[in-house]
Amino acid sequence: MSNMHLSPLLQQRISLLRFLMIFGVVLLHTPPYVRLEDVGTGPFDFVVALCQHAIFRTSVPVLTFISAYLLFRAGLDLRPVELLRKKSRSLLLPYLVFNLGVLAGFLLVREMLGVTTPAVSHTGLAGWLNVAFGLAGPPINYPLNFLRDLLVLMLLAPLFGYLLRKTPFLGLILVLLVFYNNLDGPLVMRDVMGPVFYLGGLAAVLRWDMEALDRFAPALLAVFFACCAAVVYFKIINTNYLRLVAPVLVWPAASLLVPTAFGQWLARMGKYSFFLFLAHAPILVGVNLLYRRFGDFIPYPLYWIMAPVIVTLIVVGLYALAMRSMPGIFCTLIGKGRPAGVSSDKAAPAIHPAQELGDVVKV
């Protein structure tokens, strides 16, 4: 694999994983949330729990691993000013726009309709700072917890890079001790993100062959699904171990999809991924409210299957409309900076190695 360019097959793998994992995030956020210990015994209950408590709980670590790999592969940790500038545009701005926008929308609904939620019932300054900016707790647009943690890891990337280049494995032990034991406090809210981020950097700095495990893809996929099934069957609440090993299992397994028509379609859908991630929560809330009011004749299993699809279709439609009507403003708001050229639907979007941290989840 070239030092400067990813092979087309690896580009396609990143694109398809980007969309698949973020669609999975929409699926696991589809209400109502059922605690693992309260999951029923029926086949449908098992499938829902499998997706929401196991399979797609690995989305964040998989995307974090790939993001870190691309960041350190491009050496952006060695150029902190450039890293800060790029991530302010591609992560911080969308984070603020889509979190503060959702907060403003909820406040408007509260004033006009008298409808409130716990998320906008905070009276203290600390509570409002959390829902607005996610300083020490989840922001109101709750999926953006991921971006909030990515921003923190972006600031830590130069320090991680120093450890990776001076004492890589001792650094891994140190990162595991600090983050996995939550010694960082509220700095990074997900305990596994720091270690997985460092692991992605380790793969880049040590120049691991990212296709080396592909020949074991069927076996690794089987192990992954077996681990996920065990989580649900044995009701394992702490899934941190699964999340830690997920990139090693999911990344090679994705190679099985790359040559298929479905895999190529997933890769083409990658351009919608970041906007889907940013916007899906409020749209999903709206779809759920409509279902609760008018969906008595719709079986819940059908709703659970269709809701993420409907949300995705809405997001794709909004994306197309915005790109036609205000491409410059829209691209800025979602972190692209400027309108991209029209790409062919017959090829996966190219992934340059400079598309690091966060760019794996953005367009």
mmCIF file of C-alpha atoms in Angstrom:
data_model
loop_
_atom_site.group_PDB
_atom_site.id
_atom_site.type_symbol
_atom_site.label_atom_id
_atom_site.label_comp_id
_atom_site.label_asym_id
_atom_site.label_seq_id
_atom_site.Cartn_x
_atom_site.Cartn_y
_atom_site.Cartn_z
ATOM 1 C CA MET A 1 0.000 0.000 0.000
ATOM 2 C CA SER A 2 1.413 3.355 -1.005
ATOM 3 C CA ASN A 3 2.528 5.754 1.668
ATOM 4 C CA MET A 4 0.569 8.576 0.072
ATOM 5 C CA HIS A 5 -2.581 6.943 -1.296
ATOM 6 C CA LEU A 6 -5.015 4.314 -0.176
ATOM 7 C CA SER A 7 -5.835 1.633 -2.692
ATOM 8 C CA PRO A 8 -9.257 1.941 -4.374
ATOM 9 C CA LEU A 9 -10.466 -1.155 -2.519
ATOM 10 C CA LEU A 10 -9.533 0.352 0.850
ATOM 11 C CA GLN A 11 -11.169 3.633 -0.145
ATOM 12 C CA GLN A 12 -14.342 1.730 -0.926
ATOM 13 C CA ARG A 13 -14.145 -0.205 2.325
ATOM 14 C CA ILE A 14 -13.947 3.022 4.326
ATOM 15 C CA SER A 15 -16.868 4.522 2.418
ATOM 16 C CA LEU A 16 -19.141 1.522 2.891
ATOM 17 C CA LEU A 17 -18.254 1.180 6.578
ATOM 18 C CA ARG A 18 -18.901 4.873 7.068
ATOM 19 C CA PHE A 19 -22.470 4.607 5.801
ATOM 20 C CA LEU A 20 -23.215 1.177 7.275
ATOM 21 C CA MET A 21 -22.023 2.121 10.756
ATOM 22 C CA ILE A 22 -23.895 5.430 10.792
ATOM 23 C CA PHE A 23 -27.091 3.833 9.514
ATOM 24 C CA GLY A 24 -26.607 1.393 12.379
ATOM 25 C CA VAL A 25 -26.427 4.356 14.763
ATOM 26 C CA VAL A 26 -29.835 5.481 13.485
ATOM 27 C CA LEU A 27 -31.154 1.967 14.009
ATOM 28 C CA LEU A 28 -29.922 1.698 17.590
ATOM 29 C CA HIS A 29 -31.373 5.128 18.395
ATOM 30 C CA THR A 30 -34.832 4.116 17.161
ATOM 31 C CA PRO A 31 -37.135 4.314 20.222
ATOM 32 C CA PRO A 32 -38.197 3.009 22.562
ATOM 33 C CA TYR A 33 -34.981 2.097 24.324
ATOM 34 C CA VAL A 34 -35.246 -1.214 26.174
ATOM 35 C CA ARG A 35 -32.620 -2.021 28.774
ATOM 36 C CA LEU A 36 -30.768 -5.240 28.067
ATOM 37 C CA GLU A 37 -31.966 -6.822 31.303
ATOM 38 C CA ASP A 38 -35.580 -6.085 30.272
ATOM 39 C CA VAL A 39 -35.373 -7.567 26.769
ATOM 40 C CA GLY A 40 -38.155 -10.056 26.034
ATOM 41 C CA THR A 41 -37.728 -13.646 24.962
ATOM 42 C CA GLY A 42 -39.205 -13.490 21.456
ATOM 43 C CA PRO A 43 -37.153 -13.709 18.239
ATOM 44 C CA PHE A 44 -37.896 -10.090 17.332
ATOM 45 C CA ASP A 45 -36.844 -8.932 20.800
ATOM 46 C CA PHE A 46 -33.565 -10.789 20.308
ATOM 47 C CA VAL A 47 -32.927 -9.192 16.900
ATOM 48 C CA VAL A 48 -33.616 -5.682 18.207
ATOM 49 C CA ALA A 49 -31.370 -6.227 21.214
ATOM 50 C CA LEU A 50 -28.681 -7.719 18.974
ATOM 51 C CA CYS A 51 -28.612 -4.550 16.868
ATOM 52 C CA GLN A 52 -29.085 -2.008 19.639
ATOM 53 C CA HIS A 53 -26.961 -3.500 22.397
ATOM 54 C CA ALA A 54 -24.239 -5.294 20.466
ATOM 55 C CA ILE A 55 -23.703 -5.030 16.696
ATOM 56 C CA PHE A 56 -24.086 -1.297 16.217
ATOM 57 C CA ARG A 57 -22.688 -0.413 19.629
ATOM 58 C CA THR A 58 -19.414 -1.034 17.834
ATOM 59 C CA SER A 59 -20.016 1.777 15.322
ATOM 60 C CA VAL A 60 -18.202 4.407 17.364
ATOM 61 C CA PRO A 61 -15.023 2.371 17.991
ATOM 62 C CA VAL A 62 -14.844 1.213 14.364
ATOM 63 C CA LEU A 63 -15.166 4.773 13.039
ATOM 64 C CA THR A 64 -12.768 6.061 15.704
ATOM 65 C CA PHE A 65 -10.132 3.487 14.746
ATOM 66 C CA ILE A 66 -10.352 4.371 11.056
ATOM 67 C CA SER A 67 -10.332 8.103 11.782
ATOM 68 C CA ALA A 68 -7.191 7.822 13.880
ATOM 69 C CA TYR A 69 -5.495 5.615 11.303
ATOM 70 C CA LEU A 70 -6.030 8.210 8.586
ATOM 71 C CA LEU A 71 -5.018 11.122 10.817
ATOM 72 C CA PHE A 72 -1.705 9.626 11.915
ATOM 73 C CA ARG A 73 -1.034 8.159 8.489
ATOM 74 C CA ALA A 74 -1.211 11.697 7.107
ATOM 75 C CA GLY A 75 1.050 12.949 9.915
ATOM 76 C CA LEU A 76 -1.359 15.695 10.913
ATOM 77 C CA ASP A 77 -0.472 15.196 14.561
ATOM 78 C CA LEU A 78 2.918 16.673 13.630
ATOM 79 C CA ARG A 79 1.194 19.812 12.296
ATOM 80 C CA PRO A 80 -1.066 20.842 15.194
ATOM 81 C CA VAL A 81 -1.938 24.272 13.797
ATOM 82 C CA GLU A 82 -3.141 22.748 10.538
ATOM 83 C CA LEU A 83 -4.963 20.020 12.468
ATOM 84 C CA LEU A 84 -6.727 22.587 14.629
ATOM 85 C CA ARG A 85 -7.718 24.649 11.610
ATOM 86 C CA LYS A 86 -9.058 21.678 9.684
ATOM 87 C CA LYS A 87 -10.986 20.212 12.589
ATOM 88 C CA SER A 88 -12.449 23.573 13.591
ATOM 89 C CA ARG A 89 -14.021 23.667 10.145
ATOM 90 C CA SER A 90 -14.951 20.020 9.669
ATOM 91 C CA LEU A 91 -15.913 19.058 13.245
ATOM 92 C CA LEU A 92 -16.385 22.011 15.576
ATOM 93 C CA LEU A 93 -18.551 24.124 13.269
ATOM 94 C CA PRO A 94 -21.015 21.302 12.406
ATOM 95 C CA TYR A 95 -21.077 20.293 16.075
ATOM 96 C CA LEU A 96 -22.109 23.794 17.146
ATOM 97 C CA VAL A 97 -24.536 24.358 14.264
ATOM 98 C CA PHE A 98 -26.418 21.081 14.654
ATOM 99 C CA ASN A 99 -26.435 21.065 18.436
ATOM 100 C CA LEU A 100 -27.386 24.686 19.007
ATOM 101 C CA GLY A 101 -29.872 24.425 16.136
ATOM 102 C CA VAL A 102 -31.612 21.475 17.777
ATOM 103 C CA LEU A 103 -31.600 23.301 21.124
ATOM 104 C CA ALA A 104 -33.213 26.353 19.520
ATOM 105 C CA GLY A 105 -35.810 24.109 17.888
ATOM 106 C CA PHE A 106 -36.720 22.428 21.168
ATOM 107 C CA LEU A 107 -36.997 25.782 22.938
ATOM 108 C CA LEU A 108 -39.252 27.078 20.158
ATOM 109 C CA VAL A 109 -41.493 24.015 20.436
ATOM 110 C CA ARG A 110 -41.657 24.486 24.184
ATOM 111 C CA GLU A 111 -42.712 28.101 23.855
ATOM 112 C CA MET A 112 -45.226 27.548 21.055
ATOM 113 C CA LEU A 113 -46.756 24.221 22.074
ATOM 114 C CA GLY A 114 -45.929 23.975 25.751
ATOM 115 C CA VAL A 115 -44.132 20.680 25.135
ATOM 116 C CA THR A 116 -40.988 20.103 27.157
ATOM 117 C CA THR A 117 -38.479 17.336 27.669
ATOM 118 C CA PRO A 118 -35.911 16.653 30.396
ATOM 119 C CA ALA A 119 -33.217 17.773 27.959
ATOM 120 C CA VAL A 120 -34.497 21.381 27.996
ATOM 121 C CA SER A 121 -35.735 21.584 31.569
ATOM 122 C CA HIS A 122 -32.372 22.518 33.093
ATOM 123 C CA THR A 123 -32.429 25.581 35.309
ATOM 124 C CA GLY A 124 -28.782 25.780 36.376
ATOM 125 C CA LEU A 125 -25.980 27.259 34.311
ATOM 126 C CA ALA A 126 -24.052 23.976 34.303
ATOM 127 C CA GLY A 127 -27.068 22.112 32.938
ATOM 128 C CA TRP A 128 -27.560 24.586 30.108
ATOM 129 C CA LEU A 129 -23.864 24.528 29.239
ATOM 130 C CA ASN A 130 -24.052 20.747 28.983
ATOM 131 C CA VAL A 131 -27.089 20.619 26.707
ATOM 132 C CA ALA A 132 -25.701 23.463 24.579
ATOM 133 C CA PHE A 133 -22.039 22.467 24.329
ATOM 134 C CA GLY A 134 -21.633 19.037 25.955
ATOM 135 C CA LEU A 135 -18.915 20.308 28.286
ATOM 136 C CA ALA A 136 -19.341 17.637 30.966
ATOM 137 C CA GLY A 137 -22.447 15.783 29.856
ATOM 138 C CA PRO A 138 -24.353 14.783 26.725
ATOM 139 C CA PRO A 139 -25.427 17.649 24.424
ATOM 140 C CA ILE A 140 -29.085 17.926 23.472
ATOM 141 C CA ASN A 141 -28.360 16.411 20.042
ATOM 142 C CA TYR A 142 -27.206 13.291 21.847
ATOM 143 C CA PRO A 143 -25.470 11.450 18.955
ATOM 144 C CA LEU A 144 -23.059 14.373 18.779
ATOM 145 C CA ASN A 145 -21.430 13.003 21.920
ATOM 146 C CA PHE A 146 -19.239 11.224 19.384
ATOM 147 C CA LEU A 147 -18.114 14.482 17.762
ATOM 148 C CA ARG A 148 -17.580 16.033 21.169
ATOM 149 C CA ASP A 149 -15.203 13.205 22.113
ATOM 150 C CA LEU A 150 -13.519 13.318 18.696
ATOM 151 C CA LEU A 151 -12.797 17.004 19.231
ATOM 152 C CA VAL A 152 -11.102 16.201 22.533
ATOM 153 C CA LEU A 153 -9.070 13.406 20.933
ATOM 154 C CA MET A 154 -8.123 15.809 18.146
ATOM 155 C CA LEU A 155 -6.606 18.106 20.772
ATOM 156 C CA LEU A 156 -4.779 15.133 22.296
ATOM 157 C CA ALA A 157 -3.505 13.835 18.924
ATOM 158 C CA PRO A 158 -0.072 15.570 19.151
ATOM 159 C CA LEU A 159 0.498 13.988 22.581
ATOM 160 C CA PHE A 160 -0.641 10.593 21.306
ATOM 161 C CA GLY A 161 1.618 11.036 18.292
ATOM 162 C CA TYR A 162 4.624 11.676 20.528
ATOM 163 C CA LEU A 163 3.946 8.451 22.433
ATOM 164 C CA LEU A 164 3.343 6.520 19.223
ATOM 165 C CA ARG A 165 6.687 7.546 17.762
ATOM 166 C CA LYS A 166 8.794 7.372 20.939
ATOM 167 C CA THR A 167 7.376 4.468 22.942
ATOM 168 C CA PRO A 168 4.369 3.023 21.103
ATOM 169 C CA PHE A 169 3.486 0.018 23.240
ATOM 170 C CA LEU A 170 4.213 1.647 26.574
ATOM 171 C CA GLY A 171 1.988 4.465 25.333
ATOM 172 C CA LEU A 172 -0.762 1.946 24.577
ATOM 173 C CA ILE A 173 -0.588 0.618 28.130
ATOM 174 C CA LEU A 174 -0.687 4.158 29.509
ATOM 175 C CA VAL A 175 -3.681 5.120 27.366
ATOM 176 C CA LEU A 176 -5.514 1.939 28.392
ATOM 177 C CA LEU A 177 -4.876 2.631 32.074
ATOM 178 C CA VAL A 178 -6.018 6.245 31.870
ATOM 179 C CA PHE A 179 -9.077 5.983 29.643
ATOM 180 C CA TYR A 180 -10.349 2.495 30.382
ATOM 181 C CA ASN A 181 -10.313 3.254 34.103
ATOM 182 C CA ASN A 182 -11.901 6.657 33.481
ATOM 183 C CA LEU A 183 -8.982 8.481 35.099
ATOM 184 C CA ASP A 184 -9.565 11.279 32.605
ATOM 185 C CA GLY A 185 -12.941 12.016 34.247
ATOM 186 C CA PRO A 186 -15.379 13.736 31.868
ATOM 187 C CA LEU A 187 -12.657 14.600 29.349
ATOM 188 C CA VAL A 188 -13.672 11.761 26.997
ATOM 189 C CA MET A 189 -17.086 10.354 27.852
ATOM 190 C CA ARG A 190 -16.662 6.949 26.196
ATOM 191 C CA ASP A 191 -13.996 4.902 27.964
ATOM 192 C CA VAL A 192 -13.002 2.899 24.877
ATOM 193 C CA MET A 193 -12.552 5.807 22.463
ATOM 194 C CA GLY A 194 -9.106 6.798 23.740
ATOM 195 C CA PRO A 195 -7.600 3.291 23.480
ATOM 196 C CA VAL A 196 -9.217 2.602 20.085
ATOM 197 C CA PHE A 197 -8.049 5.982 18.800
ATOM 198 C CA TYR A 198 -4.508 5.162 19.931
ATOM 199 C CA LEU A 199 -4.759 1.715 18.334
ATOM 200 C CA GLY A 200 -5.658 3.303 15.003
ATOM 201 C CA GLY A 201 -2.628 5.554 15.353
ATOM 202 C CA LEU A 202 -0.486 2.525 16.149
ATOM 203 C CA ALA A 203 -1.600 0.863 12.915
ATOM 204 C CA ALA A 204 -0.615 3.988 10.984
ATOM 205 C CA VAL A 205 2.712 4.759 12.630
ATOM 206 C CA LEU A 206 3.897 1.137 12.565
ATOM 207 C CA ARG A 207 2.605 0.793 8.976
ATOM 208 C CA TRP A 208 0.474 -2.260 9.588
ATOM 209 C CA ASP A 209 -0.807 -4.005 6.482
ATOM 210 C CA MET A 210 -4.518 -3.101 6.587
ATOM 211 C CA GLU A 211 -5.369 -6.079 4.379
ATOM 212 C CA ALA A 212 -3.382 -8.687 6.301
ATOM 213 C CA LEU A 213 -6.401 -10.151 8.114
ATOM 214 C CA ASP A 214 -8.704 -10.171 5.084
ATOM 215 C CA ARG A 215 -8.038 -13.848 4.420
ATOM 216 C CA PHE A 216 -9.579 -14.595 7.814
ATOM 217 C CA ALA A 217 -12.618 -12.382 7.144
ATOM 218 C CA PRO A 218 -15.301 -15.136 7.288
ATOM 219 C CA ALA A 219 -13.954 -16.498 10.569
ATOM 220 C CA LEU A 220 -13.612 -13.028 12.094
ATOM 221 C CA LEU A 221 -17.154 -12.153 11.020
ATOM 222 C CA ALA A 222 -18.404 -15.335 12.679
ATOM 223 C CA VAL A 223 -16.508 -14.478 15.866
ATOM 224 C CA PHE A 224 -17.977 -10.977 15.814
ATOM 225 C CA PHE A 225 -21.563 -12.207 15.511
ATOM 226 C CA ALA A 226 -20.952 -14.876 18.145
ATOM 227 C CA CYS A 227 -19.689 -12.227 20.559
ATOM 228 C CA CYS A 228 -22.691 -10.007 19.823
ATOM 229 C CA ALA A 229 -25.112 -12.914 20.327
ATOM 230 C CA ALA A 230 -23.400 -13.752 23.626
ATOM 231 C CA VAL A 231 -23.914 -10.175 24.828
ATOM 232 C CA VAL A 232 -27.666 -10.501 24.325
ATOM 233 C CA TYR A 233 -28.080 -14.133 25.379
ATOM 234 C CA PHE A 234 -26.099 -13.750 28.598
ATOM 235 C CA LYS A 235 -27.240 -10.129 29.093
ATOM 236 C CA ILE A 236 -23.714 -8.760 29.393
ATOM 237 C CA ILE A 237 -24.159 -5.127 30.377
ATOM 238 C CA ASN A 238 -20.539 -4.030 30.066
ATOM 239 C CA THR A 239 -19.710 -4.310 26.362
ATOM 240 C CA ASN A 240 -16.396 -2.439 26.537
ATOM 241 C CA TYR A 241 -14.424 -5.583 25.699
ATOM 242 C CA LEU A 242 -16.501 -6.103 22.549
ATOM 243 C CA ARG A 243 -16.007 -2.478 21.566
ATOM 244 C CA LEU A 244 -12.262 -2.699 22.082
ATOM 245 C CA VAL A 245 -11.846 -5.671 19.740
ATOM 246 C CA ALA A 246 -14.542 -4.606 17.256
ATOM 247 C CA PRO A 247 -12.196 -2.813 14.804
ATOM 248 C CA VAL A 248 -10.007 -5.921 14.514
ATOM 249 C CA LEU A 249 -13.084 -8.011 13.677
ATOM 250 C CA VAL A 250 -15.219 -5.596 11.642
ATOM 251 C CA TRP A 251 -12.529 -4.023 9.449
ATOM 252 C CA PRO A 252 -11.406 -7.306 7.823
ATOM 253 C CA ALA A 253 -14.989 -8.621 7.690
ATOM 254 C CA ALA A 254 -15.991 -5.583 5.626
ATOM 255 C CA SER A 255 -13.710 -6.826 2.849
ATOM 256 C CA LEU A 256 -16.387 -9.435 2.106
ATOM 257 C CA LEU A 257 -18.798 -6.660 1.084
ATOM 258 C CA VAL A 258 -16.435 -4.649 -1.102
ATOM 259 C CA PRO A 259 -16.775 -6.737 -4.314
ATOM 260 C CA THR A 260 -20.561 -7.084 -4.006
ATOM 261 C CA ALA A 261 -23.228 -4.871 -5.547
ATOM 262 C CA PHE A 262 -24.546 -4.120 -2.062
ATOM 263 C CA GLY A 263 -21.091 -3.071 -0.900
ATOM 264 C CA GLN A 264 -20.672 -0.772 -3.889
ATOM 265 C CA TRP A 265 -24.077 0.795 -3.164
ATOM 266 C CA LEU A 266 -23.090 1.336 0.485
ATOM 267 C CA ALA A 267 -19.887 3.031 -0.666
ATOM 268 C CA ARG A 268 -21.828 5.358 -2.969
ATOM 269 C CA MET A 269 -24.102 6.278 -0.064
ATOM 270 C CA GLY A 270 -21.053 7.331 1.933
ATOM 271 C CA LYS A 271 -21.398 10.963 0.852
ATOM 272 C CA TYR A 272 -24.591 11.254 2.924
ATOM 273 C CA SER A 273 -23.080 9.734 6.055
ATOM 274 C CA PHE A 274 -22.030 12.793 8.013
ATOM 275 C CA PHE A 275 -25.229 14.719 7.352
ATOM 276 C CA LEU A 276 -27.213 11.622 8.352
ATOM 277 C CA PHE A 277 -25.222 11.479 11.576
ATOM 278 C CA LEU A 278 -25.704 15.176 12.331
ATOM 279 C CA ALA A 279 -29.415 15.392 11.535
ATOM 280 C CA HIS A 280 -30.961 12.012 12.311
ATOM 281 C CA ALA A 281 -31.837 12.510 15.988
ATOM 282 C CA PRO A 282 -34.463 15.307 15.651
ATOM 283 C CA ILE A 283 -35.918 13.695 12.526
ATOM 284 C CA LEU A 284 -36.139 10.353 14.322
ATOM 285 C CA VAL A 285 -37.919 12.050 17.234
ATOM 286 C CA GLY A 286 -40.433 13.532 14.778
ATOM 287 C CA VAL A 287 -41.017 10.184 13.073
ATOM 288 C CA ASN A 288 -41.557 8.548 16.455
ATOM 289 C CA LEU A 289 -44.043 11.226 17.546
ATOM 290 C CA LEU A 290 -46.042 10.655 14.357
ATOM 291 C CA TYR A 291 -45.976 6.901 14.915
ATOM 292 C CA ARG A 292 -47.181 7.233 18.498
ATOM 293 C CA ARG A 293 -50.044 9.482 17.422
ATOM 294 C CA PHE A 294 -51.158 7.928 14.145
ATOM 295 C CA GLY A 295 -49.468 4.527 13.969
ATOM 296 C CA ASP A 296 -51.909 2.328 15.905
ATOM 297 C CA PHE A 297 -52.452 0.203 12.789
ATOM 298 C CA ILE A 298 -48.700 -0.238 12.155
ATOM 299 C CA PRO A 299 -47.071 -3.167 13.975
ATOM 300 C CA TYR A 300 -44.034 -2.098 15.970
ATOM 301 C CA PRO A 301 -41.669 -4.527 14.145
ATOM 302 C CA LEU A 302 -42.590 -2.832 10.860
ATOM 303 C CA TYR A 303 -42.076 0.612 12.399
ATOM 304 C CA TRP A 304 -38.686 -0.414 13.806
ATOM 305 C CA ILE A 305 -37.539 -1.582 10.384
ATOM 306 C CA MET A 306 -38.983 1.363 8.453
ATOM 307 C CA ALA A 307 -38.146 4.287 10.776
ATOM 308 C CA PRO A 308 -34.368 4.318 10.032
ATOM 309 C CA VAL A 309 -35.111 3.919 6.323
ATOM 310 C CA ILE A 310 -37.579 6.833 6.389
ATOM 311 C CA VAL A 311 -35.120 9.000 8.311
ATOM 312 C CA THR A 312 -32.372 8.168 5.811
ATOM 313 C CA LEU A 313 -34.636 8.972 2.849
ATOM 314 C CA ILE A 314 -35.549 12.313 4.412
ATOM 315 C CA VAL A 315 -31.890 13.139 5.010
ATOM 316 C CA VAL A 316 -30.928 12.171 1.455
ATOM 317 C CA GLY A 317 -33.750 14.349 0.121
ATOM 318 C CA LEU A 318 -32.699 17.310 2.277
ATOM 319 C CA TYR A 319 -29.092 16.826 1.194
ATOM 320 C CA ALA A 320 -30.044 16.875 -2.488
ATOM 321 C CA LEU A 321 -32.277 19.932 -2.011
ATOM 322 C CA ALA A 322 -29.610 21.842 -0.095
ATOM 323 C CA MET A 323 -26.911 21.000 -2.628
ATOM 324 C CA ARG A 324 -29.129 22.386 -5.393
ATOM 325 C CA SER A 325 -30.384 25.496 -3.619
ATOM 326 C CA MET A 326 -27.492 26.637 -1.389
ATOM 327 C CA PRO A 327 -24.446 24.419 -1.944
ATOM 328 C CA GLY A 328 -21.894 26.874 -0.562
ATOM 329 C CA ILE A 329 -23.682 27.525 2.735
ATOM 330 C CA PHE A 330 -24.695 23.883 3.156
ATOM 331 C CA CYS A 331 -21.185 22.545 2.556
ATOM 332 C CA THR A 332 -19.819 25.022 5.080
ATOM 333 C CA LEU A 333 -22.386 24.013 7.696
ATOM 334 C CA ILE A 334 -21.612 20.304 7.344
ATOM 335 C CA GLY A 335 -17.874 20.874 7.372
ATOM 336 C CA LYS A 336 -17.001 20.455 3.710
ATOM 337 C CA GLY A 337 -15.930 24.069 3.331
ATOM 338 C CA ARG A 338 -16.921 24.336 -0.322
ATOM 339 C CA PRO A 339 -19.126 22.441 -2.765
ATOM 340 C CA ALA A 340 -17.610 19.222 -3.993
ATOM 341 C CA GLY A 341 -17.585 18.312 -7.643
ATOM 342 C CA VAL A 342 -20.338 16.067 -8.899
ATOM 343 C CA SER A 343 -19.140 12.499 -8.589
ATOM 344 C CA SER A 344 -20.210 9.487 -10.574
ATOM 345 C CA ASP A 345 -22.681 7.131 -8.964
ATOM 346 C CA LYS A 346 -20.673 4.279 -10.431
ATOM 347 C CA ALA A 347 -17.623 4.752 -8.265
ATOM 348 C CA ALA A 348 -16.941 5.115 -4.584
ATOM 349 C CA PRO A 349 -15.813 8.577 -3.445
ATOM 350 C CA ALA A 350 -12.067 8.792 -3.128
ATOM 351 C CA ILE A 351 -10.565 8.948 0.341
ATOM 352 C CA HIS A 352 -7.321 10.856 0.512
ATOM 353 C CA PRO A 353 -5.058 10.066 3.470
ATOM 354 C CA ALA A 354 -5.511 13.628 4.696
ATOM 355 C CA GLN A 355 -9.163 12.740 5.393
ATOM 356 C CA GLU A 356 -8.445 11.828 8.991
ATOM 357 C CA LEU A 357 -10.199 12.221 12.309
ATOM 358 C CA GLY A 358 -13.855 12.916 11.880
ATOM 359 C CA ASP A 359 -13.636 12.957 8.104
ATOM 360 C CA VAL A 360 -14.529 9.263 8.271
ATOM 361 C CA VAL A 361 -17.941 10.280 9.583
ATOM 362 C CA LYS A 362 -18.343 13.342 7.446
ATOM 363 C CA VAL A 363 -18.970 13.732 3.770
#
